[in-house]
Each structure stands twice: as structure tokens, then as C-alpha cells.
PDB file of C-alpha atoms in Angstrom:
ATOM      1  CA  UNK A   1       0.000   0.000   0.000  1.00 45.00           C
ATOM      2  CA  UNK A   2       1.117   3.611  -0.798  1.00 56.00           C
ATOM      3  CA  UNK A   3       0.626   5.560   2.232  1.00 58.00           C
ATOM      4  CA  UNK A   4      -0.326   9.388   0.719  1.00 74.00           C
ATOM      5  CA  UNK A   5      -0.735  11.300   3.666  1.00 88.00           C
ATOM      6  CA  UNK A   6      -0.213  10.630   7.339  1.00 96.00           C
ATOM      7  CA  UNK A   7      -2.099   8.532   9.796  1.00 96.00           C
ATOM      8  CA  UNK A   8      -4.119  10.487  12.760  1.00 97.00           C
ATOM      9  CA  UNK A   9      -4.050   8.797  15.864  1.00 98.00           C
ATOM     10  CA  UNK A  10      -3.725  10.298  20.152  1.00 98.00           C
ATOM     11  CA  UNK A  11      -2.605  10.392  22.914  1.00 98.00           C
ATOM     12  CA  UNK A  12      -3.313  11.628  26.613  1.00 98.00           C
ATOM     13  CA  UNK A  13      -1.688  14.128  28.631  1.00 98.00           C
ATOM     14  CA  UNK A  14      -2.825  15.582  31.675  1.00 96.00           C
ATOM     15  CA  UNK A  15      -6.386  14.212  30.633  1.00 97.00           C
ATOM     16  CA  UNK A  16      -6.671  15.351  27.703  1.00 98.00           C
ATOM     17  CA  UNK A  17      -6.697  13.365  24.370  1.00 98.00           C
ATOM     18  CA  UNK A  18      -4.176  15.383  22.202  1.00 98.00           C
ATOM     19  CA  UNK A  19      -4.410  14.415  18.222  1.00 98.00           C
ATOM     20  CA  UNK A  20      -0.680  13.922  16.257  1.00 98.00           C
ATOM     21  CA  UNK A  21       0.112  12.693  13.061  1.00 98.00           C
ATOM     22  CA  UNK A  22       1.862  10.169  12.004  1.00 98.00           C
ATOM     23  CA  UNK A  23       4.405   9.909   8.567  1.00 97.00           C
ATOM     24  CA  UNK A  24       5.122   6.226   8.753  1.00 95.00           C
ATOM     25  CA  UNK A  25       8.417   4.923   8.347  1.00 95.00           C
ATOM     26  CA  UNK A  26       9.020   3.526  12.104  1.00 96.00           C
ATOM     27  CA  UNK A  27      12.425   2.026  11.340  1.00 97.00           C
ATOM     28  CA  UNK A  28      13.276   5.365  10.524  1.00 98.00           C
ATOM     29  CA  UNK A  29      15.120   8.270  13.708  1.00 98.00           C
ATOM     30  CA  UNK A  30      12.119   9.821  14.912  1.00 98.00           C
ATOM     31  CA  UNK A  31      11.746  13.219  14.157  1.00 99.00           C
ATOM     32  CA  UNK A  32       9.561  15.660  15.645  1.00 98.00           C
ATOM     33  CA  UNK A  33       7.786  18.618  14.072  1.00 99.00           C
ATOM     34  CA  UNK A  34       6.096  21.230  16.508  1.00 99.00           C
ATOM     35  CA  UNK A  35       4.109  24.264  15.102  1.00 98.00           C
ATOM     36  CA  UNK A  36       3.712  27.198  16.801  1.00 98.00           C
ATOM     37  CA  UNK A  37       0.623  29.484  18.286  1.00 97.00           C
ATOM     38  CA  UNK A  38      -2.793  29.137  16.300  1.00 96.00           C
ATOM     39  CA  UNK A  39      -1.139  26.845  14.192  1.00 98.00           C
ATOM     40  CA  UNK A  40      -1.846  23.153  13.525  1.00 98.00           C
ATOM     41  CA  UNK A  41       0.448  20.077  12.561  1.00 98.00           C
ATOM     42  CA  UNK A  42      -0.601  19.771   8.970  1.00 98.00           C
ATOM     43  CA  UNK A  43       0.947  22.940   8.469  1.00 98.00           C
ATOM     44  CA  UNK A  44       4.213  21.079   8.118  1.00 98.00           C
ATOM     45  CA  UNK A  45       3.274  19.079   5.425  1.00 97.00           C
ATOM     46  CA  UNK A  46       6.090  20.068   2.506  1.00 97.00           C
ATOM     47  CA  UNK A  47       8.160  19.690   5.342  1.00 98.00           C
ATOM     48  CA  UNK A  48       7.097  16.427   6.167  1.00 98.00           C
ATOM     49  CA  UNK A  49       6.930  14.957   2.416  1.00 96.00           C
ATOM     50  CA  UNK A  50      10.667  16.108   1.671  1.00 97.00           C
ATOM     51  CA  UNK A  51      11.973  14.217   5.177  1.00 98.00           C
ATOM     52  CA  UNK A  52       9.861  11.122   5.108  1.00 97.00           C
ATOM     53  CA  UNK A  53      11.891   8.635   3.243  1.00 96.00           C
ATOM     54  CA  UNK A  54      14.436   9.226   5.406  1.00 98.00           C
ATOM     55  CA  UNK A  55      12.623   9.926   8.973  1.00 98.00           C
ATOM     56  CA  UNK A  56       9.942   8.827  11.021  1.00 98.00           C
ATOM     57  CA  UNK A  57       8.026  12.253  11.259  1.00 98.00           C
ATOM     58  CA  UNK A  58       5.557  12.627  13.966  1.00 98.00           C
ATOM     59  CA  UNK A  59       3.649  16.153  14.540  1.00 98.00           C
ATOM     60  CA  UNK A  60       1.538  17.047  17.116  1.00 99.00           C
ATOM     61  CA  UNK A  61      -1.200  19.578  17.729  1.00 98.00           C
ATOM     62  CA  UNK A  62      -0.748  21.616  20.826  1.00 98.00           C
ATOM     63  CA  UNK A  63      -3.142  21.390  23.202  1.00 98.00           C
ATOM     64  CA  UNK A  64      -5.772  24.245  22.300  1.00 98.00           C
ATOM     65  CA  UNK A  65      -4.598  23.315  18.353  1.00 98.00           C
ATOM     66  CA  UNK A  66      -5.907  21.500  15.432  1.00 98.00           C
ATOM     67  CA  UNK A  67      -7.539  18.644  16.354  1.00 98.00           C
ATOM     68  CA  UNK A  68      -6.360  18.403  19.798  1.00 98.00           C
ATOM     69  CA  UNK A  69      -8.655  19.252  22.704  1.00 98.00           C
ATOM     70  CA  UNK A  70      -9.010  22.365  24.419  1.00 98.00           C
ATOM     71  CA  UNK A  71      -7.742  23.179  28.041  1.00 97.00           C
ATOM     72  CA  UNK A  72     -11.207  23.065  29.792  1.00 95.00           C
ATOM     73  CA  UNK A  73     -10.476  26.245  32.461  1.00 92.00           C
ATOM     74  CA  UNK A  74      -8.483  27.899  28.780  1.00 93.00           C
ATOM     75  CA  UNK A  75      -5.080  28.331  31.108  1.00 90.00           C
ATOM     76  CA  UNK A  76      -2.088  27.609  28.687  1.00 96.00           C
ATOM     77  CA  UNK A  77       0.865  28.118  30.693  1.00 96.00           C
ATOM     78  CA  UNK A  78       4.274  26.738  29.095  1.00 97.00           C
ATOM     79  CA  UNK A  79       4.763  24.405  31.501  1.00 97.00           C
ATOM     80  CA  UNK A  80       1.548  22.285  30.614  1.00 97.00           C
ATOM     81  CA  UNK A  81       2.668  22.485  26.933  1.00 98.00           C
ATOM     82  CA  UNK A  82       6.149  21.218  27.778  1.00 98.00           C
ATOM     83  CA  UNK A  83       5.069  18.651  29.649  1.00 98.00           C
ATOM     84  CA  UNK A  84       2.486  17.255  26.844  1.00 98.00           C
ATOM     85  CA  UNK A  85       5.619  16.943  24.793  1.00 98.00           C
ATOM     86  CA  UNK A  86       7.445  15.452  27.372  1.00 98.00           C
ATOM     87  CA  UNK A  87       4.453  13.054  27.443  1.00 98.00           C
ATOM     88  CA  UNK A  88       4.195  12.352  23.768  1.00 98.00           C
ATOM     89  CA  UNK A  89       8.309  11.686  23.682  1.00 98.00           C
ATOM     90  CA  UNK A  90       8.101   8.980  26.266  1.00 98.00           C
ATOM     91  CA  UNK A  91       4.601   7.369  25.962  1.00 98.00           C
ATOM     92  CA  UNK A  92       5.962   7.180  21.813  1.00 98.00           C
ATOM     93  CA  UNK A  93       9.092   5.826  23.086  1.00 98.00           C
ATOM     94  CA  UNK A  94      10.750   8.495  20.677  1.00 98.00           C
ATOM     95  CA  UNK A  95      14.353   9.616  22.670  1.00 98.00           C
ATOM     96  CA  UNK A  96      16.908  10.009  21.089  1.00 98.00           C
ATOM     97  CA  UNK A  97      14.982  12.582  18.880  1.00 98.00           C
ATOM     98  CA  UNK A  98      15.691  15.341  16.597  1.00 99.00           C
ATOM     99  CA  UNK A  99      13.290  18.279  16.461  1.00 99.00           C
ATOM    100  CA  UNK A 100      12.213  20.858  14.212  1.00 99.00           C
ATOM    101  CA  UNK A 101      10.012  24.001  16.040  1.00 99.00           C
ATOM    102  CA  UNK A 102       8.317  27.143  15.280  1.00 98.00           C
ATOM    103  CA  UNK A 103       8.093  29.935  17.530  1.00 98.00           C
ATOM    104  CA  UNK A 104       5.706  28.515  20.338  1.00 98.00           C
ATOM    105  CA  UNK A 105       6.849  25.499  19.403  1.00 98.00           C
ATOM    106  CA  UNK A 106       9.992  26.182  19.435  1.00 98.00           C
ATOM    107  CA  UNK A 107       9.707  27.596  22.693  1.00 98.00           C
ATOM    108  CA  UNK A 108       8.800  24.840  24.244  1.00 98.00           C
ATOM    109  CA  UNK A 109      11.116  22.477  22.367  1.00 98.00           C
ATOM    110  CA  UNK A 110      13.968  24.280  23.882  1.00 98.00           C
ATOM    111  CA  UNK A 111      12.758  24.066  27.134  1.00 98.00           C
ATOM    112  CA  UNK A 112      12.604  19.962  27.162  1.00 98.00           C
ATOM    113  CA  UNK A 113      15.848  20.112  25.450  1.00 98.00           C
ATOM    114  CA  UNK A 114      17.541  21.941  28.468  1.00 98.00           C
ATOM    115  CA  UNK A 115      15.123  19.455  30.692  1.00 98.00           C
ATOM    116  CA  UNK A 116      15.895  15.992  28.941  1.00 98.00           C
ATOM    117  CA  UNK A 117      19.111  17.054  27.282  1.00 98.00           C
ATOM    118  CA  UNK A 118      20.217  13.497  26.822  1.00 98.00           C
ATOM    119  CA  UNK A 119      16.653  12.842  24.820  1.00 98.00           C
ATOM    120  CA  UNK A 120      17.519  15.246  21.983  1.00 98.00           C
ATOM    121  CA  UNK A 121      19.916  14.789  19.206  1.00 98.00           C
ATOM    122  CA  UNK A 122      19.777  17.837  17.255  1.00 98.00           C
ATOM    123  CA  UNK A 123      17.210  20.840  16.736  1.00 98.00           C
ATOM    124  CA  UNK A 124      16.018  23.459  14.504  1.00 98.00           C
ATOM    125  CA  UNK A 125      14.528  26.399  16.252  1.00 98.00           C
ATOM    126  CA  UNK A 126      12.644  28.306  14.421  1.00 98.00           C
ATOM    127  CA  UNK A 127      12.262  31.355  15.917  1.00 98.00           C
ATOM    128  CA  UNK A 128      11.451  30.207  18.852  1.00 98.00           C
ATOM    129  CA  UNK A 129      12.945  31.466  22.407  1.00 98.00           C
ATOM    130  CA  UNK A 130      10.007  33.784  23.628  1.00 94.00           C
ATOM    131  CA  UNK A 131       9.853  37.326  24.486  1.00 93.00           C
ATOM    132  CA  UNK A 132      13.015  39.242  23.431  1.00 94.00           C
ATOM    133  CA  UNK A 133      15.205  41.038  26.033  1.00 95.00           C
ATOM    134  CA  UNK A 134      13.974  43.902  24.991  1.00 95.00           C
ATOM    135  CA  UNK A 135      10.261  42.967  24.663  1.00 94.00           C
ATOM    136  CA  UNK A 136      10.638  41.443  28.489  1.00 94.00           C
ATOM    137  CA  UNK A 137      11.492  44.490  29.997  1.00 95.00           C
ATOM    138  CA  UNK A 138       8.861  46.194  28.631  1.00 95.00           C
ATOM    139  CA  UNK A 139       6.320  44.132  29.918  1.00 92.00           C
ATOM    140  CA  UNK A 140       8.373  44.587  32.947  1.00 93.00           C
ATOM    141  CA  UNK A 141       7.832  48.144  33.285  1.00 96.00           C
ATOM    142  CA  UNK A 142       4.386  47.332  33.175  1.00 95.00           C
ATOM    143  CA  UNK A 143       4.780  45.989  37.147  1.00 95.00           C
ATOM    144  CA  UNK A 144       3.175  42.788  38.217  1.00 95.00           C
ATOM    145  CA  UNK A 145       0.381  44.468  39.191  1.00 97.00           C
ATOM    146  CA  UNK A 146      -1.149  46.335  36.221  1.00 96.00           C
ATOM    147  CA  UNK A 147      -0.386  42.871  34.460  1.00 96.00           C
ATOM    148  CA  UNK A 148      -2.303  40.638  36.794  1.00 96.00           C
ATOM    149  CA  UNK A 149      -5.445  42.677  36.706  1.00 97.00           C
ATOM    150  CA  UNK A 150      -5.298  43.170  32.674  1.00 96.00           C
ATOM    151  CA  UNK A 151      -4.756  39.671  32.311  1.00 95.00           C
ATOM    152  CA  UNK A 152      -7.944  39.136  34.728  1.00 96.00           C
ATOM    153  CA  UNK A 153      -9.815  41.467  32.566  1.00 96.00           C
ATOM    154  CA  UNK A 154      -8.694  39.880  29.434  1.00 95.00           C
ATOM    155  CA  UNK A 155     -10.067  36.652  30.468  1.00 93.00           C
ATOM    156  CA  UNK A 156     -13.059  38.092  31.276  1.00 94.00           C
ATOM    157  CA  UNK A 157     -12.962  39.469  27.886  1.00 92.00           C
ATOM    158  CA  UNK A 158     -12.427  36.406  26.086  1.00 91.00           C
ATOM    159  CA  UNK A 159     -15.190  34.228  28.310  1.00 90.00           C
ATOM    160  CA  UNK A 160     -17.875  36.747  26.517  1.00 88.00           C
ATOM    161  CA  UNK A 161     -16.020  36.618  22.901  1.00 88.00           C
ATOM    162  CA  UNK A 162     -17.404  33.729  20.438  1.00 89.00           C
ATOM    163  CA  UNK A 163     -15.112  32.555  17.809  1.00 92.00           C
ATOM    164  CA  UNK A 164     -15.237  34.347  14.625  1.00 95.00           C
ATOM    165  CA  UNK A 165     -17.251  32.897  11.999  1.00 97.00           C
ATOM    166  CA  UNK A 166     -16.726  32.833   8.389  1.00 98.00           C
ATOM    167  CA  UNK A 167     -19.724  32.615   5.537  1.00 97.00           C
ATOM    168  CA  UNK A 168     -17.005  29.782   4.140  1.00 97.00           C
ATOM    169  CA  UNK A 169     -13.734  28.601   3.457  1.00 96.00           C
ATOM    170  CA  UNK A 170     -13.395  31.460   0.949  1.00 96.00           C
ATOM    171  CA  UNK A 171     -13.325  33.748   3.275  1.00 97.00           C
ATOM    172  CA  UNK A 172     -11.473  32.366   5.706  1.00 97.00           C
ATOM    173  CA  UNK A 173      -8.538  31.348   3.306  1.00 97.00           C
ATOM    174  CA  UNK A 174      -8.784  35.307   2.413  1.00 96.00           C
ATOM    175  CA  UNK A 175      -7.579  36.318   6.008  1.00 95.00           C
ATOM    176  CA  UNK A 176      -4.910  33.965   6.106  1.00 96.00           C
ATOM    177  CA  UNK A 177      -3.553  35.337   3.031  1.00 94.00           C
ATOM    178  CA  UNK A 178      -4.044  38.951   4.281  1.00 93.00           C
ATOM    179  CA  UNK A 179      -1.732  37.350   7.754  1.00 90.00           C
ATOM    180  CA  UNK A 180       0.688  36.464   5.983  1.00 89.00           C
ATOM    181  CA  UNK A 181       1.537  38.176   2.396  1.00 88.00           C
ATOM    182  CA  UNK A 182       4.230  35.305   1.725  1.00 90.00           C
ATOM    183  CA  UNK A 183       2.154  32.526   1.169  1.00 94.00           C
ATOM    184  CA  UNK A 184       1.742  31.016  -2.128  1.00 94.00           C
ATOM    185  CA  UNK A 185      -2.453  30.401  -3.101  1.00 95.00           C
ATOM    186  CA  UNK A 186      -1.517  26.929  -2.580  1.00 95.00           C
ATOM    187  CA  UNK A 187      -0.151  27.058   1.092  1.00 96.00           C
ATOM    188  CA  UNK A 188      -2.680  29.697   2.339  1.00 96.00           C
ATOM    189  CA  UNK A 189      -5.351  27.522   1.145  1.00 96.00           C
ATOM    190  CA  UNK A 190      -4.135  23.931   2.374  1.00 96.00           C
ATOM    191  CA  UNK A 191      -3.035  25.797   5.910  1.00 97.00           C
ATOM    192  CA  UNK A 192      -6.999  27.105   5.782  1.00 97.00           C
ATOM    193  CA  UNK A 193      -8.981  24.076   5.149  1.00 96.00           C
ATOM    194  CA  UNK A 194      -6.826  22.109   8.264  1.00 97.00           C
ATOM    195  CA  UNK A 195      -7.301  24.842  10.254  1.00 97.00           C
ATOM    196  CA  UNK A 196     -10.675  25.574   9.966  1.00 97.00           C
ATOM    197  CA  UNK A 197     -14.015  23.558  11.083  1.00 97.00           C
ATOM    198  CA  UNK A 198     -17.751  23.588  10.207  1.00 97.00           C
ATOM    199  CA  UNK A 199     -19.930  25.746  13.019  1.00 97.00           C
ATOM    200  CA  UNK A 200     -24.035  23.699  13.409  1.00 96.00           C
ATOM    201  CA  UNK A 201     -25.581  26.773  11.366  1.00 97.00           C
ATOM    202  CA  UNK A 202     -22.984  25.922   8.762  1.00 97.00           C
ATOM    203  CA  UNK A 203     -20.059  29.044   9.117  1.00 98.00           C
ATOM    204  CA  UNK A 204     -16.811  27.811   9.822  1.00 98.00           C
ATOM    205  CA  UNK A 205     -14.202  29.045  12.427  1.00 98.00           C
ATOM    206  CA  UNK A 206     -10.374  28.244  13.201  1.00 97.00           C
ATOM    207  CA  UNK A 207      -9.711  25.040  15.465  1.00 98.00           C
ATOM    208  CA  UNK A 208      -7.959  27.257  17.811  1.00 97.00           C
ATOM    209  CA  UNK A 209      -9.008  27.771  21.154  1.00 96.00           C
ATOM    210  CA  UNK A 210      -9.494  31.787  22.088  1.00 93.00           C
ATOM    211  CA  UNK A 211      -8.060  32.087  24.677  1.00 95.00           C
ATOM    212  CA  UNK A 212      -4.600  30.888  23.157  1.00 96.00           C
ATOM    213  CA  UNK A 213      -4.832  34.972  22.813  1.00 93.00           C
ATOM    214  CA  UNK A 214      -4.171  35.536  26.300  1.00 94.00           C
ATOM    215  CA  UNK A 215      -0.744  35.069  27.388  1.00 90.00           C
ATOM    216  CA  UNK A 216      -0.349  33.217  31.161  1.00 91.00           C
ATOM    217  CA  UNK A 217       0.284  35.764  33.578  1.00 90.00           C
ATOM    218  CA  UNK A 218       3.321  33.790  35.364  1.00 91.00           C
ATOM    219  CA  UNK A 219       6.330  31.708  33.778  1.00 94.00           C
ATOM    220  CA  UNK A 220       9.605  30.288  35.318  1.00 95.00           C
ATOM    221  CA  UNK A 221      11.950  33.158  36.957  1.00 94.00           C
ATOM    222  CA  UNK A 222      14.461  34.459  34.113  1.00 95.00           C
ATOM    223  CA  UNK A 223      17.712  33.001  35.207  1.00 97.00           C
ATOM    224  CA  UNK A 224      15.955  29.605  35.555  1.00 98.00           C
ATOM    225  CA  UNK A 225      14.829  30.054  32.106  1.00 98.00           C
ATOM    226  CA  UNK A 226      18.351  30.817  31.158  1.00 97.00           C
ATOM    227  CA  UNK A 227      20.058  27.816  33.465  1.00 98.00           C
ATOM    228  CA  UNK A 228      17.805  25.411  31.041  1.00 98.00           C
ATOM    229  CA  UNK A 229      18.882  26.879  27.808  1.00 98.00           C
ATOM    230  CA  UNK A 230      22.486  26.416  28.559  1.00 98.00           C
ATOM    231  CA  UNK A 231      21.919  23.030  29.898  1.00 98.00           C
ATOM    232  CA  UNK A 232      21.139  21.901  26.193  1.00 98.00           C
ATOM    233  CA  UNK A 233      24.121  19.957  24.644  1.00 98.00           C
ATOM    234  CA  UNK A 234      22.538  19.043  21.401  1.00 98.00           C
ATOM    235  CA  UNK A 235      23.460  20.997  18.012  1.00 98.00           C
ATOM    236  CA  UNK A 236      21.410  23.519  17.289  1.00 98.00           C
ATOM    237  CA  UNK A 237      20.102  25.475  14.435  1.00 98.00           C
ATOM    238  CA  UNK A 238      18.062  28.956  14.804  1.00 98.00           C
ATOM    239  CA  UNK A 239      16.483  30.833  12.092  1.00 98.00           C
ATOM    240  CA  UNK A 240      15.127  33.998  11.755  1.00 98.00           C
ATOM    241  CA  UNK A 241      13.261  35.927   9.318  1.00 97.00           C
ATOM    242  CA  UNK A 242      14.637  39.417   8.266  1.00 97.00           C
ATOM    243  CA  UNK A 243      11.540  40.617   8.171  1.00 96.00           C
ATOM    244  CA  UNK A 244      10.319  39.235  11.139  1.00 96.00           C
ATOM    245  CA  UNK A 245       8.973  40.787  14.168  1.00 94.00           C
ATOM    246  CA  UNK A 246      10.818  38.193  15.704  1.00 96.00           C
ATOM    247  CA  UNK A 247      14.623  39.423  17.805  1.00 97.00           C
ATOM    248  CA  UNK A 248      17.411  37.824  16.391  1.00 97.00           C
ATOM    249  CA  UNK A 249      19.166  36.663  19.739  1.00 98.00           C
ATOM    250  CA  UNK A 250      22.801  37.205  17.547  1.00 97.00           C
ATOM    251  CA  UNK A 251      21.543  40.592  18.154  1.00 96.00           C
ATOM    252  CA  UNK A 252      20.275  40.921  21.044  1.00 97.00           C
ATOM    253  CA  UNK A 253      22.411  38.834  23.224  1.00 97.00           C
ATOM    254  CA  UNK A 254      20.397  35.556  24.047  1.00 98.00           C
ATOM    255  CA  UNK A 255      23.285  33.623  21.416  1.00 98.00           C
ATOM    256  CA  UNK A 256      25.557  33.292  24.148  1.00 98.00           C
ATOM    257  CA  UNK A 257      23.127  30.917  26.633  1.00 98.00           C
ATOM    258  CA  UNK A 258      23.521  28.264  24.047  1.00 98.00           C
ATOM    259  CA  UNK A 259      26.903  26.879  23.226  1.00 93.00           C
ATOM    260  CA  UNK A 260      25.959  24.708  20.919  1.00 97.00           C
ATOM    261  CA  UNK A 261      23.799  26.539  18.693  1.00 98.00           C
ATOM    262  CA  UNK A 262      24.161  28.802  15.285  1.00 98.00           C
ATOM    263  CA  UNK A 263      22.097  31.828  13.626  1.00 98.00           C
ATOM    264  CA  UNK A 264      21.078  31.755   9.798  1.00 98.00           C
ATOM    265  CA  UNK A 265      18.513  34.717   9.405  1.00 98.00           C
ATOM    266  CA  UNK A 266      16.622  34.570   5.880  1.00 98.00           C
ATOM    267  CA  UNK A 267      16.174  38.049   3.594  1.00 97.00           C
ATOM    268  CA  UNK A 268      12.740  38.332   2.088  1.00 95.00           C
ATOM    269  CA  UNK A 269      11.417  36.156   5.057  1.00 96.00           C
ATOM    270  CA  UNK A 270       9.422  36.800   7.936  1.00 95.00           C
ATOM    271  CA  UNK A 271       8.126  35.082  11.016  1.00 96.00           C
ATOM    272  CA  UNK A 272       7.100  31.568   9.315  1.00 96.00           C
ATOM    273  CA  UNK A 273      10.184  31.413   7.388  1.00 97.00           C
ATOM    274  CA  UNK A 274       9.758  27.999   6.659  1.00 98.00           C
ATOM    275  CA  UNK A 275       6.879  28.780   4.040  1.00 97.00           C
ATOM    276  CA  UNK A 276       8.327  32.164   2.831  1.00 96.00           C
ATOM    277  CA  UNK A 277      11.537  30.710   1.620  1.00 96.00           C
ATOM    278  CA  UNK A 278      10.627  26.479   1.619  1.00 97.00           C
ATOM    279  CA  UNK A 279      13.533  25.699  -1.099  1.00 97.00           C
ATOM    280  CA  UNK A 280      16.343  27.325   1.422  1.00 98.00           C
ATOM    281  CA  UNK A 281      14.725  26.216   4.574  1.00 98.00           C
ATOM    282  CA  UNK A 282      15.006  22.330   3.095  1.00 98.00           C
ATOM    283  CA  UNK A 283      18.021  22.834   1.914  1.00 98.00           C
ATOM    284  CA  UNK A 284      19.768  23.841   5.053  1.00 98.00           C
ATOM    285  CA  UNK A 285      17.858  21.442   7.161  1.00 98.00           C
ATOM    286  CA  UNK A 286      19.223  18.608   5.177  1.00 98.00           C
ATOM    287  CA  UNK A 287      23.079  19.547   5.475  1.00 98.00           C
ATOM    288  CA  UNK A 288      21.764  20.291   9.251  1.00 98.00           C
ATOM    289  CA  UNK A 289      20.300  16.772  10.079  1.00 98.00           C
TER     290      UNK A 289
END
């Protein structure tokens, strides 16, 4: 049998049944590929097709993602997300494994690879370390307390807010375009009609859970952050898109928490770099792998 896509299949992390997808090949290294925020796991599907002869390629959808379910009190702090992957790795029996990740994704990819350093044999970050250092203090300046009660109000915000609803997939493939002015017709409207689902009355919506739009109001103290970056011993390759709202961390600093790792930033490319310029992006993950 010719297997033309991948296979769907689950698993459970912290009660929830999380959806992945599966490239066959199991004899294969295993080879994860994490999206990032309001993004789903088919999205990686050029990616996926150019690496499967050689790899066993297993992507996810984030809890709150795709087909995955949704965090029933809508809290989506990084450690829940790094601990689904964690979860997926060993219930999958996937370590050693090599990783590919895109900003969220990436995010938390780096995370378990300072955690489980010994787990991870080499990974491409794709802009993916969080809030810049310049970005942080910012939100700093804020004070915890003007961020706690706009994060309150936020919620409250988002528990009256219904998901947006689109006449059909027309439309909807018409505002991913307008997100993102890189994308070829043919990868705005493949990411569109996996990311979008049929409402009762017949409108369709994004998978993505809402309140993926509210960023927790606590993470890890900084220099713990930074202590599990430069515990990562794998190789490491980070991209960046020069048009990118994205920091470059060759720029601003963050390069020198990872030993291991190196910077290739992409002209006429910006945050999903990985569609804007595919041919490059394959080309140097090859030589990378």
C-alpha cells in the first residue's frame, strides 16, 4: 500500500486526548515537528513529504490546536505544553529525537531540550525562544500588578467573545492570506482548510481555542529560564526571518546561553520562514540533520 498522507491517531496528557500525526516509516530516527501558536500540525506538510523517506516524522497539535482538545479552564501556561511533549516523547518511546520548532513550538522544544538534554539529538529552532530582552522588559515596566489585573480582565474578555465565523472557506482562506503576504495560493489555502471547522448553522471558524490569545500571567523566573537553555548539549540550528517581528538573539544577546547553537537569518522572510523561503529552509535542514 502507498501511504499518501499521514495517519491520525492520540494520545493523553494531563487528561486530555491530544491528536498527532503520524508519517510512517518507524524504522526510521524519529523526528519531531512542533508548530507554533494558532497553528496546527498539517501545516508542516512540505516539510514532512521532503523528510519522510528518510525519517519517522511525527507532529503534534498543541493542546488548544488542530484537532487536539481544548484546556477546559483555557489556562495555557508553558509548563503544561512542555510537559504534553514530554508526554508524547516517552509514551511514543521516541528519545533520542531530533526536532524541528516554530516559535511557540519552538519555545517549548527548547525548554525539554535543556530538561531531557540526553533525549535530543539535534534541533532546529525556528524562531522560537520567547519574548526578546527587549520585549521582556517592557512588559516589565508594566509591574506585576497592572499585568495581573489586565490579564484578569482579558479573560473576562475572552469568556464573553465567540469565535469568529466565516460565511465559508473562501473567506477564511482570504484572512490567512491577508496574515501572511508570503504565502503562495496553494499554502494559504491547504493551511486554511486544516485549520478551519464547520460551526451547526454551517459558518466555519479556526480550530484554535481563544483564549490561546491571552498570554499566562506567570512563567519560570528568568535566570531559571536561562540555566535550562544552557543546559542543552545538542546541536542547534536557529532561524530567523529578516523581516520578522521576531529578535534575532545574535543581536540581542540571548546567542551566548547556548553553546551549541548557530544563527542563519533569511532576507525576504518573515516570522514563518519555513513557508516564505521552503527551497532554502530544506536545503539547510538537510546539510543540518
Amino acid at each position: 500500500m502507498t501511504l499518501h498522507g499521514p495517519i491520525t491517531n492520540s494520545f493523553i496528557s494531563q487528561r486530555l486526548r491530544l491528536n498527532y500525526v503520524d508519517w510512517g516509516n518507524p524504522d526510521a530516527p524519529p523526528l519531531l515537528l512542533v508548530h507554533g501558536g494558532r497553528d496546527h500540525a498539517r501545516s508542516w506538510d512540505w516539510v514532512a513529504e521532503e523528510l519522510r523517506d528518510d525519517w519517522h516524522i511525527i507532529a503534534p497539535d498543541l493542546r488548544g490546536h488542530g484537532d487536539s482538545a481544548w484546556s477546559p479552564d483555557g489556562n495555557y501556561e508553558m509548563s503544561a505544553f512542555v510537559y504534553d511533549l514530554a508526554q508524547l516523547i516517552h509514551q511514543l518511546n521516541l528519545a533520542p529525537v531530533s526536532i524541528i520548532a516554530h516559535s511557540m513550538g519552538g519555545n517549548i522544544a527548547t525548554r525539554y531540550a535543556g530538561l531531557y538534554p540526553e533525549n535530543v539529538r539535534k534541533m532546529v529552532n525556528i524562531e522560537g525562544l520567547g519574548l526578546s530582552p527587549k520585549m521582556q522588559a517592557e512588559r516589565d515596566a508594566i509591574g506585576i500588578q497592572n499585568r495581573f489585573r489586565q490579564w484578569i480582565d482579558d479573560k473576562r474578555n475572552a469568556a464573553g467573545r465567540t469565535p469568529k465565523r466565516y460565511p465559508n472557506i473562501e473567506a477564511a482562506y482570504e484572512r490567512m492570506k491577508a496574515e501572511n503576504s508570503y504565502l503562495t495560493d496553494e499554502q494559504a489555502r491547504h493551511l486554511t482548510v486544516h485549520g478551519i471547522s464547520r460551526n451547526e448553522d454551517g459558518s466555519w471558524s479556526w480550530k484554535f481555542d481563544n483564549y490561546l490569545n491571552i498570554w499566562a500571567i506567570f512563567d519560570m523566573p528568568r535566570e531559571d529560564l536561562l540555566a535550562i537553555w544552557q543546559s542543552i548539549t545538542c546541536p542547534m540550528l536557529m532561524m530567523y526571518g529578516a523581516d520578522s517581528w521576531a529578535s534575532n538573539p545574535e543581536k540581542d544577546g540571548r546567542i551566548a546561553h547556548f553553546p551549541t547553537a548557530k544563527v542563519v537569518e533569511y532576507e525576504n522572510a518573515g516570522h514563518w520562514l519555513h513557508h516564505d523561503q521552503f527551497d532554502r529552509f530544506m536545503a539547510d535542514v538537510k546539510a543540518f540533520l
